[in-house]
XYZ file of C-alpha atoms in Angstrom:
608
model
C -0.032 0.023 0.186
C 1.882 3.171 -0.944
C 1.651 6.107 1.778
C 2.537 9.924 1.720
C 3.455 11.241 5.106
C 1.623 14.257 6.595
C 0.945 16.315 9.382
C -2.853 15.147 10.759
C -3.817 18.571 9.751
C -2.252 18.592 6.288
C -4.221 14.876 5.766
C -7.479 16.702 7.278
C -6.833 19.597 4.621
C -6.405 17.089 1.803
C -8.965 15.228 2.400
C -11.669 18.189 2.469
C -10.136 19.459 -0.600
C -10.887 15.875 -2.449
C -14.741 16.116 -1.147
C -17.130 16.659 -3.543
C -20.918 16.711 -4.270
C -22.893 15.227 -7.344
C -23.093 18.084 -9.160
C -19.167 17.935 -9.099
C -18.973 20.733 -6.984
C -16.458 21.182 -3.829
C -18.498 19.316 -0.936
C -16.409 21.800 1.442
C -15.118 24.531 -0.838
C -13.177 25.966 2.153
C -12.411 27.344 5.678
C -13.118 30.149 7.712
C -10.287 30.637 10.603
C -9.161 32.828 12.931
C -5.770 31.509 14.165
C -4.701 30.858 18.184
C -2.359 28.731 20.061
C -4.444 26.110 19.741
C -4.623 25.830 16.014
C -2.300 28.512 14.347
C 0.903 26.030 14.342
C -0.788 22.333 12.372
C -4.212 23.751 11.113
C -2.691 27.183 9.695
C 0.735 26.169 8.182
C -1.634 23.107 6.492
C -3.980 25.646 5.553
C -1.364 27.915 4.424
C -0.184 25.157 1.884
C -3.413 24.356 0.526
C -4.603 28.148 0.289
C -4.985 28.141 -3.670
C -7.115 25.041 -3.758
C -8.880 25.098 -0.228
C -9.381 28.886 0.547
C -8.898 30.231 3.769
C -11.492 33.382 4.621
C -10.283 35.342 7.926
C -13.508 36.732 10.009
C -13.532 38.907 12.907
C -15.685 37.109 15.313
C -15.691 33.551 15.322
C -19.249 32.961 15.988
C -20.065 35.535 13.052
C -17.844 32.963 10.484
C -20.201 30.430 11.710
C -23.121 32.154 10.558
C -21.718 32.976 7.165
C -20.791 29.310 6.800
C -24.008 27.903 8.089
C -26.378 30.871 5.696
C -24.102 29.257 2.771
C -25.043 25.910 3.312
C -28.723 27.272 3.695
C -28.521 29.411 0.098
C -27.030 26.392 -1.173
C -29.956 24.342 -0.252
C -27.496 22.080 1.882
C -25.936 21.061 -1.428
C -22.245 22.116 0.400
C -21.346 23.112 3.824
C -17.860 25.387 5.128
C -15.767 24.334 7.905
C -14.837 26.950 10.590
C -11.607 26.472 12.641
C -10.855 28.454 15.898
C -8.198 27.799 18.834
C -8.882 26.248 22.279
C -10.659 28.211 24.773
C -12.635 31.640 24.244
C -12.504 31.282 20.110
C -14.138 26.957 20.528
C -16.646 28.711 22.585
C -17.616 31.591 20.462
C -19.291 28.990 17.707
C -21.145 27.054 20.345
C -24.437 29.638 19.544
C -23.836 29.252 15.759
C -23.491 25.276 16.290
C -26.901 25.229 18.183
C -28.542 27.684 15.357
C -27.150 24.777 12.765
C -28.203 21.906 15.072
C -32.502 23.829 15.316
C -32.501 24.338 11.607
C -30.992 20.996 10.301
C -27.765 23.211 8.341
C -24.523 21.418 7.998
C -21.325 23.353 8.933
C -18.382 21.541 9.829
C -16.274 22.927 13.214
C -13.159 22.230 13.602
C -11.991 23.884 17.123
C -8.457 23.885 18.744
C -8.526 21.401 21.490
C -5.741 20.778 24.486
C -2.674 18.446 24.357
C -3.806 14.814 24.016
C -0.335 13.870 25.864
C -0.835 16.533 28.892
C 2.394 16.991 29.057
C 2.225 20.747 29.765
C -1.051 20.860 31.117
C -2.848 23.295 31.890
C -2.139 25.067 28.655
C -3.443 28.304 28.166
C -7.006 28.563 27.734
C -7.479 25.276 29.269
C -10.634 24.609 31.224
C -9.992 21.885 33.959
C -12.630 19.465 35.992
C -11.262 18.290 38.699
C -13.130 15.532 38.543
C -12.958 14.332 35.101
C -9.345 14.649 33.434
C -11.179 14.030 30.018
C -13.123 17.059 29.881
C -12.510 20.028 27.852
C -14.314 23.366 27.202
C -15.465 21.372 23.699
C -17.591 19.484 25.224
C -19.413 22.064 25.365
C -20.598 21.309 21.996
C -21.485 17.723 21.728
C -25.388 19.011 22.736
C -25.378 21.042 19.729
C -23.372 18.563 17.599
C -24.847 15.865 15.044
C -21.733 14.311 14.872
C -18.807 14.641 17.516
C -15.442 13.617 18.167
C -12.146 14.318 19.869
C -9.019 13.824 17.783
C -6.146 12.420 20.187
C -4.188 10.684 17.310
C -3.830 11.186 13.932
C -5.287 7.408 13.296
C -8.833 9.238 14.338
C -9.218 10.755 11.248
C -9.391 7.982 8.804
C -13.051 7.239 10.541
C -13.706 10.467 11.855
C -13.459 12.528 8.085
C -15.859 9.632 6.523
C -18.450 9.741 9.321
C -18.260 13.632 9.196
C -18.906 13.982 6.050
C -21.825 11.457 5.811
C -23.637 13.137 8.596
C -23.189 16.860 6.807
C -24.741 15.243 3.556
C -27.456 12.967 5.352
C -30.807 14.339 4.266
C -32.463 13.176 7.831
C -29.056 13.592 10.157
C -27.931 16.430 8.520
C -26.535 19.369 10.570
C -23.544 20.185 12.550
C -20.233 18.034 13.428
C -17.741 19.077 15.475
C -14.081 17.611 14.843
C -12.213 19.008 18.486
C -8.634 18.746 17.218
C -6.095 18.045 20.216
C -3.239 21.115 19.341
C -0.017 18.590 19.653
C -2.045 15.554 17.552
C -2.875 18.501 14.593
C 1.042 18.988 14.023
C 2.190 14.864 14.112
C 2.886 13.141 11.728
C 1.619 10.182 9.729
C 2.319 7.593 7.014
C -1.160 7.919 5.309
C -2.685 5.365 2.806
C -2.864 7.682 -0.741
C -6.406 6.365 -1.646
C -7.385 8.416 1.709
C -7.346 11.677 -0.635
C -9.092 9.933 -3.684
C -11.492 11.857 -4.778
C -14.981 11.139 -3.588
C -18.734 12.088 -4.400
C -21.146 12.221 -1.993
C -24.793 11.972 -3.462
C -27.580 13.585 -2.262
C -29.807 10.777 -0.978
C -34.058 10.998 -1.518
C -35.290 8.387 0.683
C -38.620 7.383 -0.912
C -41.725 6.874 1.032
C -42.741 3.913 2.522
C -45.823 1.944 0.574
C -47.916 1.315 3.913
C -47.657 4.974 4.936
C -48.239 6.594 1.261
C -51.281 4.376 1.778
C -52.618 5.668 4.729
C -51.767 9.823 3.858
C -53.488 8.735 0.475
C -56.425 8.007 2.297
C -56.444 11.226 4.984
C -55.895 13.148 1.899
C -59.051 12.013 -0.442
C -61.766 12.234 2.896
C -60.258 15.392 3.752
C -62.784 18.358 2.608
C -60.825 21.288 4.101
C -57.070 20.545 3.698
C -53.748 23.112 4.152
C -50.188 22.415 3.162
C -47.943 23.667 5.531
C -44.183 24.384 3.611
C -41.033 24.234 5.749
C -37.729 24.877 5.124
C -37.357 20.938 3.921
C -39.142 22.086 0.883
C -36.056 23.845 -0.216
C -33.518 21.367 0.681
C -35.045 18.773 -1.297
C -35.596 21.501 -4.437
C -39.047 20.113 -3.784
C -40.764 23.811 -4.837
C -41.697 22.432 -8.329
C -43.107 19.727 -7.085
C -45.199 21.740 -4.159
C -46.248 23.367 -7.224
C -47.384 20.783 -9.130
C -48.794 18.821 -5.908
C -51.392 21.707 -4.997
C -52.598 22.711 -7.905
C -53.747 18.964 -8.743
C -55.515 18.801 -5.805
C -56.655 22.116 -5.232
C -54.984 22.116 -1.748
C -54.017 26.045 -0.073
C -50.262 26.596 0.901
C -48.802 28.398 3.858
C -45.598 29.275 4.911
C -43.641 28.830 7.745
C -40.283 31.101 8.413
C -37.638 28.560 6.822
C -40.833 27.094 4.055
C -41.265 30.596 2.935
C -40.705 31.617 -0.769
C -41.511 27.331 -1.598
C -44.200 28.863 -3.869
C -44.426 32.382 -5.262
C -46.076 34.878 -3.578
C -48.558 35.703 -6.443
C -49.473 32.334 -7.149
C -53.384 31.500 -6.185
C -52.590 28.442 -3.703
C -50.043 30.515 -1.634
C -52.100 32.080 1.080
C -48.890 33.279 2.874
C -47.349 32.938 6.118
C -48.807 30.863 8.804
C -49.040 31.148 12.737
C -47.764 33.473 15.180
C -46.576 35.762 12.206
C -49.073 34.794 10.307
C -51.516 35.639 7.311
C -55.401 36.270 8.282
C -55.820 33.908 5.140
C -53.368 31.478 6.187
C -54.481 31.597 9.798
C -58.203 31.365 8.770
C -57.670 28.178 6.835
C -55.986 26.799 9.898
C -58.276 26.983 12.051
C -60.799 25.128 10.247
C -58.494 22.779 8.044
C -59.421 19.144 8.834
C -56.378 17.805 7.496
C -52.974 19.785 8.343
C -50.290 18.434 5.507
C -46.717 19.094 6.996
C -43.933 19.107 4.393
C -40.358 19.144 5.821
C -41.447 21.441 8.989
C -40.869 20.866 12.654
C -44.338 22.247 13.549
C -42.365 24.657 15.808
C -44.593 26.871 18.419
C -44.460 29.986 15.858
C -45.937 27.908 13.170
C -48.975 26.309 15.386
C -49.764 29.435 17.606
C -48.612 27.129 20.791
C -50.789 23.834 19.323
C -53.593 26.451 19.758
C -54.173 27.845 15.993
C -55.726 24.072 14.398
C -59.130 24.483 16.203
C -60.986 21.782 14.125
C -62.179 19.326 16.733
C -61.840 16.389 13.605
C -58.389 17.722 12.150
C -55.729 14.940 11.443
C -52.022 16.326 11.055
C -50.237 14.261 8.055
C -46.145 15.302 8.573
C -43.775 13.847 5.344
C -40.816 14.789 6.579
C -37.427 12.551 5.949
C -36.378 12.723 9.379
C -38.683 10.292 11.395
C -38.053 12.247 14.303
C -40.003 15.273 13.191
C -42.259 13.326 10.910
C -44.147 11.617 14.090
C -44.648 15.003 16.057
C -47.850 15.668 17.748
C -49.697 12.473 17.332
C -48.921 13.007 13.484
C -49.545 10.425 10.625
C -45.957 10.012 9.538
C -45.029 9.715 5.695
C -41.057 9.413 5.749
C -39.575 10.431 2.460
C -37.917 13.186 1.096
C -40.117 16.025 0.254
C -40.095 15.621 -3.353
C -39.858 12.119 -4.293
C -42.682 11.731 -1.559
C -44.904 14.155 -3.499
C -44.516 12.994 -7.091
C -45.349 9.823 -4.911
C -48.516 10.621 -3.125
C -49.965 12.854 -6.163
C -49.966 9.373 -8.190
C -51.876 7.697 -5.614
C -54.223 10.540 -5.526
C -54.802 11.029 -9.735
C -57.496 12.997 -10.349
C -58.595 13.620 -6.806
C -59.183 17.193 -6.257
C -60.443 19.126 -2.667
C -63.115 21.904 -2.363
C -61.626 25.197 -3.894
C -60.259 27.545 -0.937
C -61.820 30.557 -0.884
C -59.855 32.881 -3.191
C -61.419 36.376 -0.841
C -59.270 35.537 1.908
C -56.386 35.904 0.185
C -57.650 38.492 -1.701
C -58.400 40.424 1.249
C -54.939 39.346 2.957
C -52.992 41.417 0.483
C -55.363 44.350 0.525
C -54.122 44.180 4.164
C -50.444 43.681 3.022
C -50.576 46.657 0.440
C -52.083 49.381 3.350
C -49.190 48.134 5.605
C -46.549 48.500 3.472
C -47.795 51.749 1.608
C -45.914 55.158 1.553
C -46.968 56.883 4.413
C -48.015 60.485 5.268
C -47.363 63.464 7.351
C -43.917 63.466 9.017
C -43.849 60.691 11.919
C -41.334 58.013 12.088
C -42.258 55.252 9.634
C -43.055 51.874 11.096
C -40.780 48.304 10.002
C -43.865 47.776 7.723
C -43.389 50.985 5.825
C -39.214 50.360 5.796
C -40.124 46.772 4.608
C -42.507 48.038 1.188
C -39.713 50.477 0.524
C -37.156 47.977 0.395
C -39.481 45.844 -1.446
C -40.097 48.664 -4.072
C -36.440 48.966 -4.777
C -35.161 45.597 -5.501
C -36.051 43.053 -8.255
C -37.640 39.308 -8.286
C -33.983 38.037 -7.870
C -33.351 39.503 -4.427
C -32.615 37.968 -1.791
C -33.978 39.433 1.737
C -31.642 37.893 4.923
C -33.246 38.553 8.397
C -32.818 36.955 12.029
C -34.534 38.050 15.456
C -37.145 40.574 17.353
C -39.401 41.719 15.329
C -38.623 42.329 11.984
C -38.684 38.478 10.848
C -42.638 38.625 12.338
C -43.134 41.727 9.769
C -41.569 40.220 7.103
C -42.924 37.127 7.322
C -46.777 38.463 7.019
C -45.512 41.124 4.818
C -42.647 40.378 2.268
C -43.071 39.107 -1.173
C -40.924 36.680 -2.242
C -40.672 36.052 -6.145
C -38.110 33.061 -6.303
C -37.318 29.987 -4.489
C -34.496 30.904 -1.461
C -35.723 34.521 -2.381
C -35.994 34.388 1.276
C -33.762 33.940 3.901
C -34.494 34.165 7.481
C -32.821 32.584 10.777
C -35.731 31.682 13.239
C -34.952 28.747 14.237
C -32.589 29.721 16.848
C -34.049 33.336 16.660
C -30.509 34.230 17.104
C -29.595 37.689 16.886
C -26.295 39.193 15.117
C -26.666 36.469 12.581
C -27.873 39.311 9.986
C -24.886 40.701 8.375
C -22.762 37.265 9.173
C -25.301 35.165 7.050
C -25.858 37.929 4.589
C -21.868 37.218 3.357
C -22.617 33.616 3.703
C -25.031 33.937 1.231
C -23.353 36.523 -1.084
C -20.315 33.924 -1.437
C -23.377 30.976 -2.623
C -25.434 33.072 -4.839
C -22.944 35.895 -5.918
C -25.029 36.491 -9.233
C -28.384 38.103 -6.910
C -28.850 40.969 -5.052
C -28.477 40.556 -0.852
C -30.416 42.829 1.206
C -29.820 42.508 5.024
C -32.518 44.000 7.491
C -31.280 44.107 10.823
C -32.560 46.404 14.210
C -29.933 48.262 15.531
C -29.956 46.112 18.744
C -28.746 43.220 16.841
C -26.234 45.061 14.648
C -24.728 46.051 18.045
C -24.563 42.527 19.176
C -22.385 41.847 15.979
C -21.732 44.142 13.109
C -17.825 42.697 12.249
C -18.130 40.980 9.304
C -19.633 43.852 7.385
C -15.934 44.801 7.049
C -15.109 41.174 6.015
C -18.053 41.808 3.375
C -15.807 44.529 2.221
C -12.216 43.094 2.244
C -13.649 39.980 0.249
C -15.597 42.304 -2.480
C -18.771 40.473 -1.370
C -21.047 43.471 -2.114
C -24.213 43.613 0.778
C -26.809 46.077 0.967
C -27.682 46.281 4.893
C -30.489 48.363 5.880
C -30.257 48.806 9.604
C -33.645 50.244 11.185
C -32.905 52.150 14.565
C -35.345 52.045 17.149
C -32.939 52.639 20.127
C -33.245 49.647 21.205
C -34.831 45.813 22.090
C -38.110 47.342 20.521
C -39.404 43.618 20.071
C -39.007 42.840 23.582
C -40.267 45.354 24.401
C -43.480 44.854 22.812
C -43.871 41.443 24.549
C -43.175 42.977 28.017
C -45.668 45.674 27.374
C -48.214 42.816 26.304
C -47.765 40.842 29.207
C -48.333 43.497 31.634
C -45.014 44.714 32.448
C -43.236 47.874 32.039
C -40.877 49.247 29.617
C -37.624 48.241 31.209
C -34.050 47.660 30.037
C -35.424 46.880 26.286
C -35.533 50.643 25.270
C -32.136 52.583 25.330
C -34.353 55.436 27.547
C -35.663 52.752 29.929
C -32.662 51.326 30.140
C -30.671 52.045 33.392
C -28.270 54.937 31.762
C -25.965 57.775 32.852
C -25.783 59.304 29.602
C -28.159 58.730 26.955
C -27.025 56.780 24.020
C -26.561 58.481 21.086
C -24.810 56.162 18.137
C -24.121 56.830 14.495
C -23.979 53.628 12.817
C -23.745 56.077 9.565
C -19.870 56.833 10.867
C -19.904 53.051 12.266
C -20.357 51.439 9.527
C -17.903 54.272 7.061
C -15.643 53.264 9.797
C -15.623 49.464 8.561
C -15.666 50.531 5.095
C -18.769 50.468 3.774
C -20.270 53.621 1.982
C -23.494 54.800 4.401
C -25.065 56.922 4.583
C -28.882 58.126 6.932
C -32.065 57.917 5.012
C -34.554 61.026 6.700
C -37.736 59.583 5.482
C -39.270 56.506 3.610
C -39.122 58.384 0.223
C -35.329 58.935 0.972
C -34.959 55.478 1.826
C -35.773 54.237 -1.485
C -33.471 57.098 -3.284
C -31.078 55.248 -1.050
C -31.423 52.142 -2.043
C -31.052 52.873 -5.940
C -28.089 54.730 -5.005
C -26.810 51.312 -3.028
C -27.922 48.775 -6.056
C -25.856 50.984 -8.247
C -22.973 50.879 -6.174
C -20.115 47.578 -6.599
C -19.470 47.672 -2.391
C -21.094 46.851 0.778
C -23.487 49.560 1.137
C -25.404 50.507 4.455
C -28.722 52.600 4.942
C -29.561 53.753 8.245
C -32.954 55.157 8.522
C -34.810 56.024 12.337
C -37.802 53.925 12.931
C -40.809 54.008 15.785
C -40.537 51.188 17.724
C -43.995 50.789 18.935
C -46.675 49.938 15.479
C -46.480 46.322 14.068
C -48.630 45.203 11.309
C -52.474 44.757 12.927
C -53.693 42.577 10.494
C -52.924 38.938 10.500
C -51.032 36.835 13.471
C -52.134 34.370 16.443
C -51.783 33.975 19.724
C -48.127 32.911 21.253
C -47.747 31.143 24.782
C -45.553 33.218 26.930
C -45.984 32.554 30.372
C -47.034 35.367 32.798
C -46.280 35.552 36.301
C -49.147 33.763 39.007
C -48.237 36.362 41.564
C -47.521 39.999 41.091
C -47.868 43.572 43.150
C -49.049 45.051 39.857
C -52.650 45.332 38.467
C -51.719 45.219 34.583
C -49.448 41.851 35.527
C -52.541 40.462 37.151
C -55.187 41.296 34.209
C -52.676 39.638 32.099
C -52.097 36.750 33.795
C -56.227 36.082 33.382
C -56.146 36.870 29.403
C -53.132 33.981 29.699
C -55.169 31.370 31.817
C -57.800 32.236 29.185
C -56.314 31.542 26.432
C -54.710 28.446 27.681
C -58.327 26.892 28.308
C -58.905 27.860 24.783
C -56.624 25.395 23.772
C -57.136 22.916 25.979
C -60.560 22.457 24.813
C -58.953 21.824 21.210
């Protein structure tokens, strides 16, 4: 057997560079890296040697790098994933939030944090966490609950099994999620005679599990019996590439479609069977149908609480749930009839069984009334009052074409966007709302631009999320990956302030003015963005925002537009109850009243 002598780090990089997807693209097209003593000498040197064949990108924050990598994978519909390496200690732990984000959203990312010495000779090394009772523990054990596959590389030989297992996890349609290879720093630099066959090109093909025939027959019986069916399209529609199959299925069987945050853009907004968003941030049209549905057909959705209105949305006492999902865990939730299989193939095969069957047509008037409400909420405002989020959304929507990709995450903006944004093409709406991670927006936008460089990428972000993580704005400038970033400055965490007020609380510690302070906050976001190399300006009105968007679109580099907004108003149309516990005991009458309303809502849900 022919061998080649390489360090463990060199072997890992060479192996990753040889992995391809079925389209012939690199499965792992490169690595994000911030170096420290735990990875600079081993992985850093290996990446330097392979820099032309296997690119390395430098970020400014480990969590931000991982967000960019995850957003890239989402924008590529999981056909590719990126690697991210950090040193041990704080650099590694900065990625744990991103690992959880990827885990919740079923998105592939390869995390390679450095770890302590396998030999333990110099223990404790700088940044090492010591457990007084367990010598095997390191800080990287924090990745275990938020990784689909975790391994600690304590010998070069471990890579011979760990790397193929990692690739299998990243490409598995059901188990897909973050992989963590915790790489001991002395092992990274250790040499080993590797079999040359280990570095042969390998093609990882997308598996499309077909549904079980018995499950398929049971599903067909349910659909044929339903008089008021509703499809709930989730992120799995995108990951399966099932948008066309969904459209064909819905049209053939006259079934209205509602979209989750992850599923939005599965159908064009103007399709006659697209009744809009569902759930807590749902359209009045979709939610009205959901309340009366006798069969809820989930496709690639986890049925998260925002989707189901904390399981108070589906009010028909006779309703059944049919869950089409590639992951059995998700398919069986809440007593659903499970139909396990790839979304695209399952829709095709179920459609064949239902040949000729059509449900009664949904009420088109519901959809028309909702679109009128959207137009009213997003229209150009009158007067000089601060604009609402909805009015800003309307201005951005009018300024971009159907090819644009909209990026957002966490806070109040995603709720407004879920209701109001008109997505015309698949993957044109990119929201991180599974883990609802503030700070994802700009880093995520960078990852999306790397995945879809030919499309305009527009990031909408509140001032709160911008302050949490903005450093990858400088990375976008450095890499020449143009973003348009619209910063809505409502001077605090306005979404949680509204929730605080809705549950009987006073405005406290959310808006900057109501947080403890000695000096009033005054942040110059334009100057800040400009200091990182972006072109930046402040719009004084919605008309000014539209004019600024035209300049941003004409620009060749990252462009930031700041606009002041009113922190209080939200779109009144649509929406649904969300279960947020209110204190049973309080000295304040407002909280006691809110508790009574909460108990009444719980009772209504439990009646269902």
